[in-house]
Amino acid sequence: MSPFAINRLAGCVLLLGITACGIEEVEGFERLYHRHCAVCHGGDLQGAAQGTPLVGIDLGYGDGIDNIARSIAAGMPDRGMPSWSETLSETEIRSVAIFISEERANTTFGDFRIETPLVVPTDAVRTSLHDFRLELVADGLDPLPYAIAPLPDGRILLTEKMRGLTVVSAAGEQSELVPGAPVGHGGAVQFGPLQYGNGWVLDVTLHPDYADNRWIYLSYGDRCEDCAAQSRRGPASMTKLVRGRLRDGTWTDQETVFEVDKAFYNSATDMATGGRICFDGAGHVFLSLGMKAGQRPVQRLDQPDGKIHRMRDDGRVPEDNPFVDQPDAFPTIWTLGHRSPHGLEFNPQTGELWSTEMGPRGGDEINRLIPGGNYGWPLTSKGVHYNGRPVDGRGLGVDFDPDDLEPPVVDLTPSVAVSSFVFYDGDAFPGWHHHALVGSLKGSDLVRFVFEDGQEVERETLIEDLARIRDIETGPGGVIYLLLEHASGGQIVRMTPEAEEAGA
Ligand code: HEC
């Protein structure tokens, strides 16, 4: 039996972050549809005698989650579509609308595509600004890799969550685990052979002055075996950031850049923590630390999780961080209210920090991060909880004004499980300069976004249905590397420009 035979359930946990997710809840959305709508629109949404198809056609009353919800709520009573605003709650309407848009986008909730056959196209891929080819660099990696960092000499640093740090040669051969570097652990939640870790190795990134100082930054769930007071369920962990150097293949000179008191360690998995690292080129390093101990700490300044943290590159606290003067606040906090921030990048063109984060069911986001900004989790989201409940901060005891919460620049509903991204600034694809290339797990796509003044002005899918894209990096010469997750083994593939046709 494939080790991923239980991926439907396990994948659910993967997206959820820290709470177990039952298939029943997943089907709740569908049940609502079948109870109220299938009679007219058909069990497969293909339409029936009394109702129009809801998939495979352009919608007459507008696509997208907000339009669909509006159609359902208001109905078209004189044309045979009842109004549902009296019968169904706002959340139920939104849930059904999410279900319909998932079906329209062919991203069935619960299908995490880790077993979908992975075929790297051999033909050139044609897109509006650049044509390119995909080439396999390395395969047979752990099915759940996390990050890559291309080195100037053509080798690639690679982290695998459950294992640790390795080096992939230019010829695609993977080394043994780098001795001396932090190692990965599973074990917090286990479904069959899959373990959802507590002590995962997360991101790896080179310092911007790597050529001179050789610093490599590594984030991981630091595992504590004897934090029994905090952890009734075995070992505990919390995201930690270190830097070190590779000397003769060994991890040396390790220094701690970000670490919190053991009192904040807990036994929840490192699944939603993100752990993404980026630099602003002005001596600061940023670390994303998502939901780790449930929702409540995410809005609290005296708790480290649900935040983006900003440090000097040696770990000192910058004096101009937004909450340094606030007693009890973590002085490293840059922004708060983050759920599952799996992408973090600095845009050198505008000097802004951007992030991607996974929402619950719906509500994946691309955010522009303003110092001190509150990104709203779990007070509000364009998605709904997995059980269909609304994301509603009332009842959490947090005082907030919805106008003070920063809305996403891009709302990706239905969820594609948005992962990592880059602001491209390499030489191989000059037409894409300063565009964001954004990957997704469930969506399995690579999408190019153009932003102007914090607004999306252009979007193009560059690669469709490839595989779960976990990480994207630009390598020497501006070549783009993608890190793919797959049940049969992770892969690294490379995007290289396709030479223009003669005479073109
Ligand atoms: C009694 C039959 C009937 C039922 C029950 C019904 N619908 Fe409809 N629905 C229709 C018809 C007919 C239309 C097309 C109206 C038109 O073309 O003007 C429609 C239109 C729609 C549209 C707009 C489609 C478009 O092209 O923009 C949506 C969305 C929709 N229905 C969703 C639902 C949902 C969700 C439910 C269940 C909560 C539901 N409907 C229940 C008959 C029905």
XYZ file of C-alpha atoms in Angstrom, residues 23-454:
432
model
C -13.921 13.941 6.796
C -17.452 14.549 8.091
C -16.737 18.230 8.393
C -15.328 18.227 4.897
C -18.541 16.751 3.576
C -20.745 19.192 5.472
C -20.399 21.748 2.691
C -21.322 19.223 0.085
C -24.277 17.960 2.128
C -25.710 21.445 2.268
C -25.560 21.568 -1.508
C -27.149 18.164 -1.928
C -29.916 18.933 0.545
C -30.975 22.260 -0.963
C -29.618 22.709 -4.456
C -28.994 19.402 -6.228
C -32.663 18.925 -7.049
C -32.444 21.776 -9.556
C -28.722 22.051 -10.355
C -27.952 18.320 -10.448
C -25.920 16.117 -8.103
C -22.789 16.833 -10.130
C -23.532 20.567 -10.566
C -23.997 19.911 -14.286
C -27.533 21.271 -14.295
C -30.919 19.536 -14.356
C -34.426 20.208 -15.615
C -35.114 23.098 -13.263
C -31.681 24.635 -12.874
C -28.700 25.774 -14.923
C -25.246 24.152 -14.748
C -22.919 25.653 -12.149
C -19.713 24.133 -13.554
C -18.204 24.042 -17.023
C -19.827 27.320 -18.117
C -19.378 31.016 -17.492
C -21.766 32.095 -14.761
C -24.382 34.573 -15.939
C -24.525 36.389 -12.590
C -20.811 36.639 -11.981
C -18.045 34.315 -10.849
C -15.912 34.461 -7.735
C -16.932 33.795 -4.210
C -18.653 37.118 -3.542
C -20.787 37.050 -6.695
C -21.809 33.437 -6.200
C -22.761 34.130 -2.590
C -24.806 37.112 -3.762
C -26.631 34.982 -6.378
C -27.501 32.423 -3.731
C -28.635 34.944 -1.150
C -30.749 37.086 -3.466
C -31.817 34.385 -5.913
C -33.647 35.192 -9.135
C -37.161 34.410 -7.930
C -38.880 35.350 -11.185
C -36.584 32.952 -13.066
C -36.943 29.933 -10.800
C -33.980 30.429 -8.454
C -35.232 30.907 -4.892
C -33.651 33.457 -2.571
C -31.836 31.679 0.256
C -31.129 34.567 2.586
C -34.081 33.654 4.817
C -33.465 29.904 4.834
C -29.689 29.695 5.149
C -27.346 31.656 7.400
C -24.728 33.928 5.890
C -22.080 31.343 6.749
C -24.022 28.513 5.148
C -24.399 30.575 1.998
C -20.689 31.302 1.991
C -19.928 27.613 2.598
C -22.012 26.509 -0.379
C -20.480 29.277 -2.478
C -17.006 28.028 -1.540
C -18.044 24.486 -2.451
C -19.304 25.664 -5.855
C -16.138 27.635 -6.573
C -13.985 24.689 -5.502
C -15.884 22.502 -7.949
C -15.569 25.172 -10.634
C -11.827 25.398 -10.074
C -11.589 21.625 -9.888
C -9.843 21.834 -6.540
C -11.888 19.402 -4.533
C -11.348 19.987 -0.863
C -9.648 16.915 0.520
C -7.707 16.147 -2.660
C -4.211 17.243 -1.851
C -2.636 16.003 -5.069
C 0.320 14.358 -3.470
C -0.330 11.178 -5.440
C -1.475 12.750 -8.698
C 1.020 11.464 -11.293
C 3.873 13.939 -11.571
C 4.853 14.526 -15.173
C 7.321 17.295 -15.937
C 6.370 18.585 -19.406
C 9.076 18.113 -22.027
C 7.694 20.630 -24.514
C 8.425 24.323 -24.175
C 5.820 26.139 -22.100
C 4.526 29.234 -23.876
C 3.372 32.231 -21.840
C 2.676 35.852 -22.687
C 6.106 37.315 -21.910
C 8.516 34.368 -21.870
C 8.626 30.805 -23.113
C 10.529 28.343 -20.992
C 11.384 24.708 -20.439
C 11.279 22.661 -17.285
C 14.231 20.397 -16.548
C 14.552 17.843 -13.812
C 17.473 18.654 -11.508
C 17.001 16.040 -8.788
C 14.399 13.431 -7.885
C 13.975 10.743 -5.250
C 14.036 13.302 -2.440
C 11.985 12.860 0.705
C 8.277 13.201 -0.225
C 8.000 16.238 2.090
C 10.887 18.598 1.350
C 10.583 22.200 2.550
C 13.099 24.626 1.120
C 15.913 25.148 -1.345
C 18.703 27.716 -1.490
C 20.730 27.678 -4.717
C 24.436 28.314 -4.057
C 26.538 30.474 -6.416
C 28.555 27.401 -7.483
C 25.547 25.521 -8.874
C 24.907 23.311 -5.853
C 21.620 23.634 -3.953
C 21.019 23.529 -0.213
C 17.893 21.499 0.567
C 15.846 20.992 3.720
C 13.508 18.056 4.232
C 11.145 18.595 7.160
C 11.547 15.213 8.812
C 15.244 14.808 8.010
C 17.303 17.979 7.932
C 19.815 19.765 5.735
C 21.514 18.219 2.688
C 23.388 19.522 -0.334
C 22.349 18.635 -3.897
C 25.252 18.676 -6.352
C 25.042 20.403 -9.738
C 24.589 16.912 -11.188
C 21.566 16.346 -8.952
C 23.089 14.030 -6.362
C 21.921 14.490 -2.801
C 24.461 14.344 0.040
C 24.031 12.640 3.385
C 22.602 14.873 6.133
C 25.051 17.718 6.801
C 26.756 16.783 10.080
C 26.301 19.274 12.901
C 23.126 20.874 11.491
C 19.740 20.668 13.256
C 17.834 17.495 12.378
C 14.104 17.003 11.770
C 11.597 15.100 13.891
C 8.119 13.745 13.308
C 5.834 12.531 15.986
C 3.355 15.191 17.110
C 0.425 13.753 15.209
C 0.602 10.500 13.349
C -1.681 9.159 10.643
C -0.536 5.743 9.491
C 3.036 6.082 8.354
C 2.913 9.871 8.120
C 4.062 11.900 11.058
C 3.187 15.514 11.503
C 6.213 16.852 13.117
C 7.127 18.519 16.229
C 10.615 19.673 15.480
C 10.669 20.072 11.710
C 13.548 21.570 9.770
C 12.040 24.453 7.818
C 13.609 27.171 5.683
C 17.187 27.676 4.507
C 18.388 30.989 3.025
C 21.725 32.587 2.183
C 22.724 35.927 3.695
C 22.672 38.661 0.980
C 26.466 39.021 1.478
C 27.008 35.273 1.427
C 29.913 35.617 -1.031
C 31.851 37.475 1.680
C 30.544 36.137 4.977
C 29.315 32.603 4.099
C 26.380 32.820 6.553
C 23.549 30.375 5.946
C 20.293 30.923 7.879
C 18.211 27.939 8.939
C 14.844 27.857 10.723
C 13.439 24.827 12.480
C 11.107 23.648 15.192
C 13.535 23.464 18.092
C 12.582 20.308 19.943
C 12.494 20.107 23.703
C 12.233 16.609 25.164
C 11.749 17.641 28.778
C 9.303 20.532 28.527
C 6.793 18.370 30.365
C 5.148 21.307 32.086
C 4.182 22.862 28.764
C 3.531 19.636 26.972
C 1.282 16.885 28.189
C 1.695 15.059 24.890
C 5.381 14.255 24.632
C 7.995 16.564 23.213
C 7.426 20.251 22.568
C 8.869 22.590 19.970
C 9.022 26.225 18.897
C 10.404 27.898 15.799
C 14.029 28.955 16.130
C 16.354 30.724 13.699
C 20.090 30.085 13.612
C 22.906 30.863 11.240
C 25.992 28.790 10.536
C 28.579 28.069 7.876
C 29.374 25.028 5.789
C 33.009 24.069 6.163
C 34.183 20.898 4.407
C 30.592 19.711 4.320
C 30.061 20.256 8.064
C 27.757 22.806 9.748
C 29.921 25.041 11.954
C 30.009 28.453 13.709
C 26.319 28.179 14.657
C 24.804 31.278 16.285
C 21.236 31.830 17.461
C 19.371 34.658 15.731
C 15.835 34.139 17.124
C 14.771 31.948 20.034
C 12.017 32.264 22.648
C 11.739 31.086 26.232
C 10.884 27.410 26.731
C 7.645 28.533 28.364
C 6.316 29.150 24.834
C 7.210 25.696 23.529
C 4.229 23.392 22.994
C 3.308 20.035 21.573
C 1.328 21.272 18.554
C 2.862 20.493 15.178
C 5.092 22.876 13.243
C 2.716 22.638 10.291
C 1.333 26.166 10.218
C 4.418 27.918 11.511
C 5.898 28.782 8.126
C 9.388 29.485 9.349
C 10.196 31.454 6.192
C 13.285 33.664 6.285
C 14.046 36.765 4.225
C 16.383 39.764 4.243
C 15.789 43.400 3.354
C 19.351 44.131 2.241
C 19.623 46.751 5.014
C 20.932 44.444 7.713
C 17.601 42.976 8.873
C 16.306 39.435 8.755
C 12.593 38.530 8.935
C 11.093 35.262 10.160
C 7.485 34.123 9.732
C 6.041 32.267 12.709
C 2.454 31.200 12.177
C -0.181 29.622 14.350
C 1.528 27.124 16.612
C -0.428 26.994 19.852
C -3.940 27.562 18.544
C -5.668 30.801 17.676
C -5.578 32.862 20.826
C -1.865 33.770 20.900
C -2.038 35.042 17.322
C -3.513 38.397 18.413
C -1.410 38.716 21.600
C 1.763 40.779 21.540
C 3.161 38.871 24.529
C 3.130 35.612 22.532
C 5.518 34.850 19.668
C 3.212 32.955 17.305
C 1.071 34.333 14.515
C 3.685 37.043 13.894
C 6.365 38.139 11.467
C 9.519 38.927 13.483
C 12.285 41.327 12.497
C 15.836 41.185 13.826
C 19.246 42.544 12.926
C 21.017 39.809 10.974
C 22.987 38.876 14.120
C 19.828 38.599 16.226
C 19.879 42.013 17.952
C 16.514 43.756 18.276
C 16.232 46.772 15.956
C 15.347 49.922 17.881
C 12.800 50.983 15.288
C 10.609 47.883 15.523
C 6.956 48.896 16.027
C 6.405 47.398 19.498
C 9.829 47.831 21.151
C 8.509 50.375 23.620
C 5.457 48.394 24.617
C 5.949 46.542 27.916
C 5.311 42.760 27.642
C 5.315 42.825 23.836
C 7.863 40.722 21.994
C 10.201 43.441 20.720
C 10.903 41.522 17.507
C 7.268 41.662 16.303
C 6.910 43.411 12.932
C 3.325 42.366 12.071
C 0.658 40.203 13.740
C -2.516 38.240 13.036
C -0.963 35.648 10.720
C -2.390 32.158 10.357
C -0.061 30.054 8.257
C 2.490 32.310 6.529
C 4.252 29.963 4.112
C 5.858 32.647 1.963
C 7.832 35.747 2.945
C 9.749 37.973 0.534
C 11.189 41.438 0.372
C 10.470 43.435 -2.769
C 13.716 45.279 -3.536
C 11.976 47.547 -6.039
C 9.514 49.037 -3.552
C 11.269 48.278 -0.269
C 8.194 46.424 0.992
C 7.838 43.107 2.744
C 5.162 40.759 1.380
C 3.816 37.428 2.588
C 1.538 34.639 1.497
C -0.558 32.712 3.961
C -2.949 29.829 3.888
C -6.462 30.500 5.073
C -8.820 27.864 6.436
C -11.394 26.715 3.831
C -11.037 29.654 1.484
C -9.235 32.819 2.450
C -5.694 32.143 1.236
C -3.980 35.524 1.084
C -1.205 37.551 -0.461
C -0.373 40.412 1.889
C 1.704 43.557 1.802
C 3.149 43.928 5.289
C 3.039 47.321 6.950
C 5.070 47.664 10.173
C 2.799 47.017 13.138
C -0.026 45.869 10.849
C -2.637 43.370 12.026
C -3.531 40.828 9.320
C -6.660 39.693 11.034
C -6.445 36.009 11.961
C -8.578 34.715 13.690
C -10.787 37.791 13.795
C -11.779 37.779 10.163
C -11.091 35.913 6.916
C -12.626 35.571 3.505
C -12.696 31.833 4.150
C -14.657 29.848 6.735
C -13.448 27.320 9.299
C -13.200 23.710 8.129
C -16.437 22.875 9.899
C -18.211 25.716 8.086
C -18.282 28.043 11.083
C -17.558 31.684 10.272
C -14.203 33.204 11.147
C -15.425 35.654 13.717
C -13.258 37.166 16.396
C -16.125 38.118 18.652
C -15.989 35.768 21.604
C -12.207 35.664 21.653
C -12.172 38.568 24.059
C -10.037 40.679 21.728
C -10.982 44.315 21.351
C -10.732 45.251 17.704
C -12.034 47.588 15.088
C -12.451 45.801 11.729
C -11.152 48.969 10.038
C -7.810 48.504 11.779
C -7.237 45.091 10.186
C -5.203 44.982 6.997
C -7.135 43.341 4.134
C -5.230 41.029 1.797
C -4.038 42.426 -1.520
C -5.169 39.159 -3.106
C -7.816 36.807 -1.716
C -7.462 33.300 -3.096
C -10.811 31.611 -2.489
C -11.255 28.698 -3.025
C -8.006 27.855 -1.311
C -5.145 26.767 -3.525
C -2.953 26.245 -0.442
C -0.704 29.126 -1.415
C 2.911 28.368 -0.566
C 6.127 30.188 -1.318
C 6.980 32.895 -3.858
C 9.736 35.146 -5.209
C 9.907 38.687 -6.468
C 11.838 37.903 -9.623
C 14.897 40.033 -10.366
C 17.128 37.684 -12.370
C 18.514 38.033 -15.892
C 17.006 34.957 -17.540
C 13.443 36.361 -17.709
C 13.768 40.168 -17.933
C 10.069 40.644 -18.725
C 9.203 39.283 -15.286
C 11.320 41.762 -13.332
C 9.694 42.622 -9.988
C 6.741 40.358 -10.698
C 5.738 37.895 -7.982
C 5.877 34.219 -8.958
C 3.613 32.426 -6.520
C 3.327 28.671 -5.997
C 0.618 26.522 -4.486
C 0.374 23.046 -3.008
C -3.168 21.887 -3.706
C -3.497 24.178 -6.725
C -0.181 22.825 -8.044
C 0.259 25.953 -10.159
C 2.841 28.685 -10.587
C 1.130 32.049 -11.035
C 2.676 35.383 -12.013
C 1.243 38.489 -10.331
C 2.030 42.106 -11.102
C 1.373 44.593 -8.307
C 1.288 48.358 -8.519
C 0.826 50.549 -5.447
C -0.227 47.539 -3.451
